[in-house]
CSV table of C-alpha atoms in Angstrom, one decimal:
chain,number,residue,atom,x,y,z
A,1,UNK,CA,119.1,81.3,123.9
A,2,UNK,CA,117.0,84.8,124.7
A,3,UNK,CA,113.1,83.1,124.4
A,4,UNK,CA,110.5,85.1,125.2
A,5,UNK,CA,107.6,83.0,127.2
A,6,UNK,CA,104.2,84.1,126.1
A,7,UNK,CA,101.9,82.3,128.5
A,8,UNK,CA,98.2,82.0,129.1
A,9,UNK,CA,97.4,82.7,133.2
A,10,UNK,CA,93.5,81.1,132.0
A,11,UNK,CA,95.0,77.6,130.8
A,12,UNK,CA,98.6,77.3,131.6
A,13,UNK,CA,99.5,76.8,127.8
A,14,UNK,CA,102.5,78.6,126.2
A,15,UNK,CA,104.3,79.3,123.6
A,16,UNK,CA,108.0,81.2,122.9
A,17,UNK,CA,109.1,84.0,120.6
A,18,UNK,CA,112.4,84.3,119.5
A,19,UNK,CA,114.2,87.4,117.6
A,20,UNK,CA,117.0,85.6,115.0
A,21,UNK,CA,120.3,87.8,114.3
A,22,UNK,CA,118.4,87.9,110.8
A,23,UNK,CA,115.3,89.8,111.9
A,24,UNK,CA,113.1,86.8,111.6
A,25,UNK,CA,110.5,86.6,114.3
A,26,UNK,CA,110.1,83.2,115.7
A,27,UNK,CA,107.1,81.5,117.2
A,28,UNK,CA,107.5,78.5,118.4
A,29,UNK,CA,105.0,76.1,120.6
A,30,UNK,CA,106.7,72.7,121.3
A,31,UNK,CA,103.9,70.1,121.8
A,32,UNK,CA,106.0,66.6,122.4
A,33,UNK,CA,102.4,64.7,123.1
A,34,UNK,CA,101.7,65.3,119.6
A,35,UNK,CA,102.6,63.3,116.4
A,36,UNK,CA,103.3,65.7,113.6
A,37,UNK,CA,104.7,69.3,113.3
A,38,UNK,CA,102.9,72.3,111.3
A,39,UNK,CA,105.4,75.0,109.5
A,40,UNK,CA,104.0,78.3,108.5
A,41,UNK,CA,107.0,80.8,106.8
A,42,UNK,CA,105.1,84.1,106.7
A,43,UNK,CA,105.4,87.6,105.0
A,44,UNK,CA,103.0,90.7,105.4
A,45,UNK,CA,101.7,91.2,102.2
A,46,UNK,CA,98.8,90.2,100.4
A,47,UNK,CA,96.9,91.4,97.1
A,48,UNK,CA,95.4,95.0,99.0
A,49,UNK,CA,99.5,95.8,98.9
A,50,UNK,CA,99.6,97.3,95.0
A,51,UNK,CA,101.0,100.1,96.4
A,52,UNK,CA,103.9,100.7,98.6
A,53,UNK,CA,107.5,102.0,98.9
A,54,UNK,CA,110.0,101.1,101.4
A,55,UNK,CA,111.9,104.0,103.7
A,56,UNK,CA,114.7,103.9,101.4
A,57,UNK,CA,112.0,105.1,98.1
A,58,UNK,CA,111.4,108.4,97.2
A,59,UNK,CA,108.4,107.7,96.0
A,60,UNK,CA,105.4,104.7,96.1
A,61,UNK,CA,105.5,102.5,93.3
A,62,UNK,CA,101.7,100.6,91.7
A,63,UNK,CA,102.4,97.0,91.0
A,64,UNK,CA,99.7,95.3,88.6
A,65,UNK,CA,97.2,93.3,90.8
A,66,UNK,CA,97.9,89.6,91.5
A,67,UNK,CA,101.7,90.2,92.1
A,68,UNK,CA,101.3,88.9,96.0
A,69,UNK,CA,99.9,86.0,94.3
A,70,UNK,CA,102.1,85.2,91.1
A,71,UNK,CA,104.6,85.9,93.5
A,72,UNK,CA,103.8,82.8,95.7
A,73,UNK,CA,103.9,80.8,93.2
A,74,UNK,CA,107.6,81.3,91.6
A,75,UNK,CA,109.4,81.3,95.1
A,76,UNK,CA,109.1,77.3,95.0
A,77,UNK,CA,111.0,77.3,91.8
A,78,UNK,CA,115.0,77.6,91.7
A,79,UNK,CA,117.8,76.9,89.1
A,80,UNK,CA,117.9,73.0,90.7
A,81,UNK,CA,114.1,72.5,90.6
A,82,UNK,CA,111.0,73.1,92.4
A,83,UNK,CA,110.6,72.6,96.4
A,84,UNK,CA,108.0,69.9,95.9
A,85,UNK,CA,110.4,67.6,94.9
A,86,UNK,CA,112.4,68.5,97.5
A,87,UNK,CA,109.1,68.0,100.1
A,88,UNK,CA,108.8,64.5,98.3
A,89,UNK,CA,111.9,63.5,99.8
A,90,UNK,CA,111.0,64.1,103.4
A,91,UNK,CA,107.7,63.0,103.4
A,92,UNK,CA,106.3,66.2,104.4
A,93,UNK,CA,103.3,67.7,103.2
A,94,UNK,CA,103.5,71.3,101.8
A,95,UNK,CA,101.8,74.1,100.2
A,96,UNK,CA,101.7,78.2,100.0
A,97,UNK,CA,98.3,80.8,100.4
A,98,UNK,CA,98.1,84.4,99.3
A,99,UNK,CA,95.6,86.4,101.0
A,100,UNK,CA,94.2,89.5,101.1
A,101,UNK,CA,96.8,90.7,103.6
A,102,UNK,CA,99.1,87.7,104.1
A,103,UNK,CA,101.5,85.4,102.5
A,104,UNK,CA,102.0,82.2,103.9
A,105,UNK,CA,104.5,79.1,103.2
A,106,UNK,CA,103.8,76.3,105.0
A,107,UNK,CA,104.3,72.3,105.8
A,108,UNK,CA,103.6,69.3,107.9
A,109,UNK,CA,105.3,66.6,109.0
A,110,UNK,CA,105.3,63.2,111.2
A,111,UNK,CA,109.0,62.8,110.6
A,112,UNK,CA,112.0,64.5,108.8
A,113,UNK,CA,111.0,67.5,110.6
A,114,UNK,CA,115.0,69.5,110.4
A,115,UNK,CA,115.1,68.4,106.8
A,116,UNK,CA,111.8,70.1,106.1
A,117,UNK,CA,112.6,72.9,108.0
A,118,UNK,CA,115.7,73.6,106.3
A,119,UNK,CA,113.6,73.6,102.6
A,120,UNK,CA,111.4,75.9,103.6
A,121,UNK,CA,113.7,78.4,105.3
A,122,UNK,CA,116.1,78.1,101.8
A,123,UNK,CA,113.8,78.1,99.1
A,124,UNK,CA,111.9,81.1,100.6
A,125,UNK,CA,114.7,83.5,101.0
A,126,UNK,CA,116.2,81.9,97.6
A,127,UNK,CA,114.2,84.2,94.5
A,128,UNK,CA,115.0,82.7,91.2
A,129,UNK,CA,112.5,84.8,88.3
A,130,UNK,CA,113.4,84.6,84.5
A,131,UNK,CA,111.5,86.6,81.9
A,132,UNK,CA,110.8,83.1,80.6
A,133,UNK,CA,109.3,81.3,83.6
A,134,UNK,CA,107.2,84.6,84.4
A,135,UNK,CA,105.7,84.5,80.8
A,136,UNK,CA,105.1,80.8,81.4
A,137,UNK,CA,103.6,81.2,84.8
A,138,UNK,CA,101.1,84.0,83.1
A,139,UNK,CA,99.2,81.1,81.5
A,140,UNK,CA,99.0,79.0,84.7
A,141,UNK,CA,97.3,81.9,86.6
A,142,UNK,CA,95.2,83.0,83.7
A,143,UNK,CA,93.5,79.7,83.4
A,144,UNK,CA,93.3,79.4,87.3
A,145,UNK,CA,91.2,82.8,87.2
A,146,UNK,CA,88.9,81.9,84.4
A,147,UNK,CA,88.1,78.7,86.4
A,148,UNK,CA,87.1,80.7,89.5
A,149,UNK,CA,85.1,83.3,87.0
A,150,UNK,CA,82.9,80.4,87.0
A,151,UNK,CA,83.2,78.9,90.0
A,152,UNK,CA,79.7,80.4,92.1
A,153,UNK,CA,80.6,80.0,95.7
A,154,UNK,CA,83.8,82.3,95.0
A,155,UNK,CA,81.8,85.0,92.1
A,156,UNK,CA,79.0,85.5,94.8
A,157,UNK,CA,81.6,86.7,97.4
A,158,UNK,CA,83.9,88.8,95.2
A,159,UNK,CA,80.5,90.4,93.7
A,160,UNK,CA,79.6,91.3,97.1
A,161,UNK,CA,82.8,92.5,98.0
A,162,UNK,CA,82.8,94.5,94.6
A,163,UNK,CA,79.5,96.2,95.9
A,164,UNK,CA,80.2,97.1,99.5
A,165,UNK,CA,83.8,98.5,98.6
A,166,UNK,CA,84.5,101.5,96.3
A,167,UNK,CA,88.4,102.0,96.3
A,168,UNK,CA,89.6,99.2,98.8
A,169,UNK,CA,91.6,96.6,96.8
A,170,UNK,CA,89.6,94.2,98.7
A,171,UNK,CA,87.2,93.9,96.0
A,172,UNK,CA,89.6,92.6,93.5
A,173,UNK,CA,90.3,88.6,93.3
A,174,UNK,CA,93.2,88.0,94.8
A,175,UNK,CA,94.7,86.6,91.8
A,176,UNK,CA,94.3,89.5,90.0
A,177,UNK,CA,92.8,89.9,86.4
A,178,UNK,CA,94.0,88.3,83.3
A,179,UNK,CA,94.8,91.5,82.2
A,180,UNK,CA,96.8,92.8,85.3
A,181,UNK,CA,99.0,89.9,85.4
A,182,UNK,CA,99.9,90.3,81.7
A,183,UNK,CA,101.9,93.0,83.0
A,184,UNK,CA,104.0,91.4,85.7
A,185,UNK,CA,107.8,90.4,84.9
A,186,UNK,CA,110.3,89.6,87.0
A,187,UNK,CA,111.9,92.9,87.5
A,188,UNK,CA,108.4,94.0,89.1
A,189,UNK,CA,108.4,90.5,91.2
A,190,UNK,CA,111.9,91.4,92.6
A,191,UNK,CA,110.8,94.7,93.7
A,192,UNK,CA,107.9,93.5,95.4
A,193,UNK,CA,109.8,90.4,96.8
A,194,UNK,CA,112.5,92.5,98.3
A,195,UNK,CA,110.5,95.5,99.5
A,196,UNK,CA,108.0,92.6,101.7
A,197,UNK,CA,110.3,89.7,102.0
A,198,UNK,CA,112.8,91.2,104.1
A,199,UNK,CA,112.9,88.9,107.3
A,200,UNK,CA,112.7,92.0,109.5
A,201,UNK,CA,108.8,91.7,107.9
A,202,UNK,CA,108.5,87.9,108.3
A,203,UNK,CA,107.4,85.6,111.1
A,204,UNK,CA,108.1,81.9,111.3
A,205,UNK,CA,105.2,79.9,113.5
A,206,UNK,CA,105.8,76.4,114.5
A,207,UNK,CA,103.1,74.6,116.5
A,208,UNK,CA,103.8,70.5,117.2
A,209,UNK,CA,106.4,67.7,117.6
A,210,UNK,CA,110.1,69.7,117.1
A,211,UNK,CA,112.7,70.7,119.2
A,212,UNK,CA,113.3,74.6,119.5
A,213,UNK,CA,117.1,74.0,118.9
A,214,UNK,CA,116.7,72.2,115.7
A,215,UNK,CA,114.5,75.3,114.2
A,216,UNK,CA,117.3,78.3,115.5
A,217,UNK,CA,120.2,76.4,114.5
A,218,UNK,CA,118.7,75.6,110.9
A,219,UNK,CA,117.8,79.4,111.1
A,220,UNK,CA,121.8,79.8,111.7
A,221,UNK,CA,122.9,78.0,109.0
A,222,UNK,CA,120.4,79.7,106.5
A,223,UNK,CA,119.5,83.0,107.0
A,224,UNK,CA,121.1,86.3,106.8
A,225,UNK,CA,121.0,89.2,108.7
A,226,UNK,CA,118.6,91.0,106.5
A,227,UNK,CA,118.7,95.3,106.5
A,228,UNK,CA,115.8,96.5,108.6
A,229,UNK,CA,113.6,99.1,106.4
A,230,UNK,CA,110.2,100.0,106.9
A,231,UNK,CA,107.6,99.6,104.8
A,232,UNK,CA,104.6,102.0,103.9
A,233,UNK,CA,101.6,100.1,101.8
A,234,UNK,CA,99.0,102.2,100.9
A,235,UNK,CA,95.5,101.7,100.7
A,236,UNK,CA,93.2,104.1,98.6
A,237,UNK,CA,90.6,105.9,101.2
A,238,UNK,CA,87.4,103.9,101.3
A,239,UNK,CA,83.9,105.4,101.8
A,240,UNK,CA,81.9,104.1,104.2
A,241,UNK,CA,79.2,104.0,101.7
A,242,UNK,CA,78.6,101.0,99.9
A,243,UNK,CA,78.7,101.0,95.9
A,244,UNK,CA,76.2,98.9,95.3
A,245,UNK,CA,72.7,97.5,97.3
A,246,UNK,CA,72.1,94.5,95.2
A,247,UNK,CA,74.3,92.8,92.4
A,248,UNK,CA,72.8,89.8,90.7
A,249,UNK,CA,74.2,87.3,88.4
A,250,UNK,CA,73.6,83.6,86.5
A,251,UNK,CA,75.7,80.9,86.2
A,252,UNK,CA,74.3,77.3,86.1
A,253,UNK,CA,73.9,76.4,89.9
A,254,UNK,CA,70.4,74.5,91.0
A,255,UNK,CA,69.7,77.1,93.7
A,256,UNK,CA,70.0,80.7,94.2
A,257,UNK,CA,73.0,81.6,96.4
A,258,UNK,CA,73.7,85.1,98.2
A,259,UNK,CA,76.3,86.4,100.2
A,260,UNK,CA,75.2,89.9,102.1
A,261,UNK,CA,77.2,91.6,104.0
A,262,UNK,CA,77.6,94.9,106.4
A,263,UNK,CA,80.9,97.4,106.2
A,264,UNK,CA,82.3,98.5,109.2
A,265,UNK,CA,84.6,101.7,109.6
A,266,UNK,CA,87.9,99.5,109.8
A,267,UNK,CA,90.5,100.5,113.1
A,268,UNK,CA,94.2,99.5,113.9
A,269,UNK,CA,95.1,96.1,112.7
A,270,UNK,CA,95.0,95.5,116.4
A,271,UNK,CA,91.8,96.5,116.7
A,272,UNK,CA,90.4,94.9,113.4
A,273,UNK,CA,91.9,91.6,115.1
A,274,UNK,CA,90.4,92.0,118.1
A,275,UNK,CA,86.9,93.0,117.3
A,276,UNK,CA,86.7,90.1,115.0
A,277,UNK,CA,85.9,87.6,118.0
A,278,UNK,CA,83.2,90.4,119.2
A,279,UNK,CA,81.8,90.0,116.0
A,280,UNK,CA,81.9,86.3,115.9
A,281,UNK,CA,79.7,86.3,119.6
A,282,UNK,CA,77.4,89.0,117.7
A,283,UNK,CA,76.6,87.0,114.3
A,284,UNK,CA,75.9,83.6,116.7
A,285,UNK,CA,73.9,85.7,118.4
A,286,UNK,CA,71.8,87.1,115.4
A,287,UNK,CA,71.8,84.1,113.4
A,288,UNK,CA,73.4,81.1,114.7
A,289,UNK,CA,71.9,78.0,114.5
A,290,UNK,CA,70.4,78.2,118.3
A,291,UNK,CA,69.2,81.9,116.9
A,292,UNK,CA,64.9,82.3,116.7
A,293,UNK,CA,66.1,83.5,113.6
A,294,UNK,CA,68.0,80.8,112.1
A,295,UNK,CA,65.0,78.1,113.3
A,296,UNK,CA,62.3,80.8,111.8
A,297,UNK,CA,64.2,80.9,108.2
A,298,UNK,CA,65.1,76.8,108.6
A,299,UNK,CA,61.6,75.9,109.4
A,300,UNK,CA,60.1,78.6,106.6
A,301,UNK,CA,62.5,76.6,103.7
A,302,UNK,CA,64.3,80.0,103.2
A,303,UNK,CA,67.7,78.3,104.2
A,304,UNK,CA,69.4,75.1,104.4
A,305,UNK,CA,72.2,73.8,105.9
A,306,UNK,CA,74.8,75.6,103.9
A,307,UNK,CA,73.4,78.9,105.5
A,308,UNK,CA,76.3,80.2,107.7
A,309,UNK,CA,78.3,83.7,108.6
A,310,UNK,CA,81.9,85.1,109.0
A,311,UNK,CA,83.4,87.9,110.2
A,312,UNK,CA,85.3,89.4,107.5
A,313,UNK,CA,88.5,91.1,109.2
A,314,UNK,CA,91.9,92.5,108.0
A,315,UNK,CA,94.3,94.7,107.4
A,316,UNK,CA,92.2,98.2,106.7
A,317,UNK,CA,88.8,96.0,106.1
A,318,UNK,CA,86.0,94.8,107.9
A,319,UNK,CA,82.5,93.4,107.3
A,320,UNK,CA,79.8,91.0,108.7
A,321,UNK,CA,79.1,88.4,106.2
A,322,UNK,CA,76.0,85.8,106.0
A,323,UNK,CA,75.7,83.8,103.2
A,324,UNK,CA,74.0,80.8,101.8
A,325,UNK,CA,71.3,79.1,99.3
A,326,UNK,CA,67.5,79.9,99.2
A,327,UNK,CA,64.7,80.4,96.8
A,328,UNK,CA,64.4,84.1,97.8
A,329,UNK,CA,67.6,85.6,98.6
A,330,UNK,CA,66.0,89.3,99.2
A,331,UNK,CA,63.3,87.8,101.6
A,332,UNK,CA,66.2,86.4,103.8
A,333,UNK,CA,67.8,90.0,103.6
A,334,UNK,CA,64.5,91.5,104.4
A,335,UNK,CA,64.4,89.3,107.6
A,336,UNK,CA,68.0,89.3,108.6
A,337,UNK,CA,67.9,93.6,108.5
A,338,UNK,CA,64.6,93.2,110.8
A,339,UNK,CA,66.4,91.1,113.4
A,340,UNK,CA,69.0,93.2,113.3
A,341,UNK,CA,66.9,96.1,113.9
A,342,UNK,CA,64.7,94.6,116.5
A,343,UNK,CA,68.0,93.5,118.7
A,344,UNK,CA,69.8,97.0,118.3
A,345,UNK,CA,65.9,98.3,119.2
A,346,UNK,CA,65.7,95.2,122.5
A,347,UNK,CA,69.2,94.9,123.1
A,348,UNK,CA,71.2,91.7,123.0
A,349,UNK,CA,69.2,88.7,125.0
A,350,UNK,CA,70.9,88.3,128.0
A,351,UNK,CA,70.4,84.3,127.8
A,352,UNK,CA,71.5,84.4,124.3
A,353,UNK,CA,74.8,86.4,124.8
A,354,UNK,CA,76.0,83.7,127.9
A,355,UNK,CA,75.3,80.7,125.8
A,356,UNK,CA,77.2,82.5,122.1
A,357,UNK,CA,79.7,83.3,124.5
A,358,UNK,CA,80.4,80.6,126.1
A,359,UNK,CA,80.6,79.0,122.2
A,360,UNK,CA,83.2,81.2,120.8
A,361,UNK,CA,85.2,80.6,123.8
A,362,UNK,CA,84.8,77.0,123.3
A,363,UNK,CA,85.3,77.2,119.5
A,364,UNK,CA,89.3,78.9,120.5
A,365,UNK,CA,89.9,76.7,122.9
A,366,UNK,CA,89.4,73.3,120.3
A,367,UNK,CA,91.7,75.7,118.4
A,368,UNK,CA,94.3,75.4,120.7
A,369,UNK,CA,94.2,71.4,119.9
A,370,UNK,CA,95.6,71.4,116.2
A,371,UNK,CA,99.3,72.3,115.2
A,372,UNK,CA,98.1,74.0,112.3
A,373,UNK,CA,95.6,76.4,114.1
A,374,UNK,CA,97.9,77.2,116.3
A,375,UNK,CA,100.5,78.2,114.2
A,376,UNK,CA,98.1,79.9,111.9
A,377,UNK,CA,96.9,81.7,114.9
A,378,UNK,CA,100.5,82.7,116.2
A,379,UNK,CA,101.1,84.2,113.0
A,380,UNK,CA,98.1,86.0,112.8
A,381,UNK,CA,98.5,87.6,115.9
A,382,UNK,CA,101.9,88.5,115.7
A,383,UNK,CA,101.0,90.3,112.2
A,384,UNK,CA,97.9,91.9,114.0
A,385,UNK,CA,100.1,93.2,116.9
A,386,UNK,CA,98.8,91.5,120.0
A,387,UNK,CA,99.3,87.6,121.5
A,388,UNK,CA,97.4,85.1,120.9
A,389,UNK,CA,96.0,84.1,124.2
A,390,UNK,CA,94.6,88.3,124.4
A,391,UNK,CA,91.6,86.5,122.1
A,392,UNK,CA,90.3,84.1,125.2
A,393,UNK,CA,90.6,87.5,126.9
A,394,UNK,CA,89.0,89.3,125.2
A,395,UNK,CA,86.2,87.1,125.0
A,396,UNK,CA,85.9,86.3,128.7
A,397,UNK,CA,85.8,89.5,129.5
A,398,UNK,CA,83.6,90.5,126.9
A,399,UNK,CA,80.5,92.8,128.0
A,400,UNK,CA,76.9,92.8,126.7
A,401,UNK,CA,77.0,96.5,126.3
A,402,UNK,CA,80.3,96.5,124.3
A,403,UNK,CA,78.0,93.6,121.7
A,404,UNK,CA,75.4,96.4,121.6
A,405,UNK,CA,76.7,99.2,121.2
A,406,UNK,CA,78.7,97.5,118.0
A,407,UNK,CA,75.7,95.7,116.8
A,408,UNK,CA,74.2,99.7,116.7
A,409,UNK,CA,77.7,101.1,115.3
A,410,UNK,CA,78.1,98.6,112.6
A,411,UNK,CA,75.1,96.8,111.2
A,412,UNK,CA,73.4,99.5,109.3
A,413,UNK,CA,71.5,98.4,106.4
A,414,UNK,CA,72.6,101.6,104.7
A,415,UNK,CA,76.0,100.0,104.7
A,416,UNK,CA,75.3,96.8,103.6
A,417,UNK,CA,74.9,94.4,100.3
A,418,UNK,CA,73.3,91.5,98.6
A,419,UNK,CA,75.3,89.4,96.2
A,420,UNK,CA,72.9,86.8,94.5
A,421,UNK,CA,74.4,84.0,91.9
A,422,UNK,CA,70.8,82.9,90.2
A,423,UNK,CA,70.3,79.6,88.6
A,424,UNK,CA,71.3,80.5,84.6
């Protein structure tokens, strides 16, 4: 058995890899103290992959948006049944996400862990699409994007996302449109399902209570050696100028709520990855809740407790969100912009950066103490082209210059949005 330790010299935790004769990329972090085992089955593609070809193509092909997403939902049914009836006989817990980059099967379990295993790895790499059960799943989706229309928290951050990109597919729901999905059969779900689905573009992350053994030789039995092609997605070239400054709507919530956010000029995936955990020291800095301006906001009633931020980072996007509730959304934009503008003006507190430093770090290492987040962040990694103990690295080793000069390189108001969702 050729394993691959990946280890981290800061805490003495591990994990392996392991390349299967199929081309699946294995991850796998044994933790026998622990009581239950996380899954995650993963393929790089998410709903920003509309257009792609493989290195067999002549040419790139335009799928309708949503297809990363209808897609998720036929693989768990077959010709014998769905796999959560299968789950239901193991015990295990299971479910599937689409994201913007990502698509992820997963599980957990406290026992029947080489029976659960073995579902996931078949019904995965086991299509089964009818014209009839893609015209029935049409309806499904339909209904489950009309319910987000209206669902605030989710129209505030796709309007924003509408307004700070121009071409990206970012700014498209990730379930597509009503109308885009009406165009998806299951000749275009094969085609996207065996251009990203090859194992060669897979990883398999398993953080928790399992024996290494039992996942390779279920691996063995299951999987085939699949042909490795490479894949070329391509993304429309973004502006870094926003679309839109401000986009307003109503829909029947008690308080105003806004999203704002500030485009960055997007690297590598590596780099992406990477900078996201600068960025998460920078927006504790700016506004955490320790921040002058957080307590400034609080203690004026501009914000409640709901008021938080993210770092918004993937494959060929990147942004700095803040978002929230308050009774004047553009008055907390006017003051966030002025912070930002007096620290890029001061430079980062000195105080300020040790102690949001030392709280990221802390935030990864509690991380570290979950099955799922460790597979989750296994996976990501691997995706993202580094290891996952290169985060604590980067962190510890993280300058206050480096915060500064990004805080001047990529919080420009010119480049940023407001997204409001006002009481109707």
């Amino acid at each position: 058995m050729n394993l691959t330790e990946i280890r981290s010299q800061r805490l003495g935790d591990r994990y392996y890899r392991y390349q299967h004769s199929s081309g699946l990329t294995m991850l796998l972090c044994p933790k026998p103290e622990f009581s239950s085992a996380y899954a995650l089955f993963g393929a790089e593609v998410g709903s920003i992959d509309t257009t792609f070809k493989t290195s067999k193509d002549g040419d790139f092909v335009t799928v309708p948006a949503g297809i990363a997403h209808y897609l998720e939902h036929k693989l768990f049914e077959s010709e014998d049944g769905d796999a959560f009836a299968r789950y239901a006989k193991t015990g295990a817990s299971a479910n599937a996400y689409t994201s913007f980059d990502k698509t992820c099967y997963l599980f957990s379990c406290s026992e029947n862990f080489k029976e659960s295993i073995e579902i996931l790895l078949d019904f995965v790499t086991h299509p089964y699409f009818t014209e009839e059960t893609v015209r029935k799943e049409q309806g499904i989706i339909g209904q489950e994007i009309k319910m987000y229309d209206d669902n605030p928290d989710w129209r505030v951050l796709f309007n924003l996302l509408e307004a700070l990109y121009q071409n990206n597919p970012v700014r498209v729901d990730i379930a597509g449109t009503v109308e885009s999905i009406a165009q998806i059969d299951a000749d275009l779900l094969y085609r996207c399902y065996n251009t990203f689905y090859n194992l060669n573009n897979m990883v398999l992350a398993v953080a928790g209570n399992f024996e290494i053994d039992t996942v390779i030789e279920a691996a063995d039995r299951i999987l085939k050696p699949a042909e490795n092609l490479s894949i070329e997605a391509k993304v429309p070239d973004e502006p870094r100028e926003v679309g839109e400054h401000r986009v307003e709507i109503k829909l029947p919530v008690a308080m105003p709520m806004f999203n704002i956010g500030f485009k960055e000029l997007p690297g590598s995936k590596r780099e992406n990855a990477l900078g996201q955990v600068l960025d998460e020291i920078l927006l504790e800095i700016i506004a955490g809740e320790a921040s002058p301006l957080y307590r400034r906001l609080y203690d004026a009633g501009l914000i409640n407790s709901t008021f938080g931020t993210e770092s918004f980072t993937g494959r060929d996007y990147c942004a700095a969100l803040f978002s929230g509730e308050s009774r004047d959304p553009d008055r907390v934009y006017e003051e966030l912009c002025a912070e930002i503008k007096r620290i890029q003006r001061e430079g980062v507190d000195a105080a300020a950066f040790a102690r949001c430093k030392k709280a990221i770090y802390g935030r990864y290492i509690r991380m570290l103490s979950y099955v799922d987040d460790i597979a989750s962040a296994m996976l990501q990694a691997h995706f993202s082209n580094f290891e996952l103990y290169e985060l604590l690295d980067v962190i510890a080793d993280c300058e206050i210059e480096t915060l500064n000069a990004r805080l001047r390189d990529n919080f420009a108001r010119e480049y940023s949005a407001l997204s409001v969702v006002a009481p109707a």
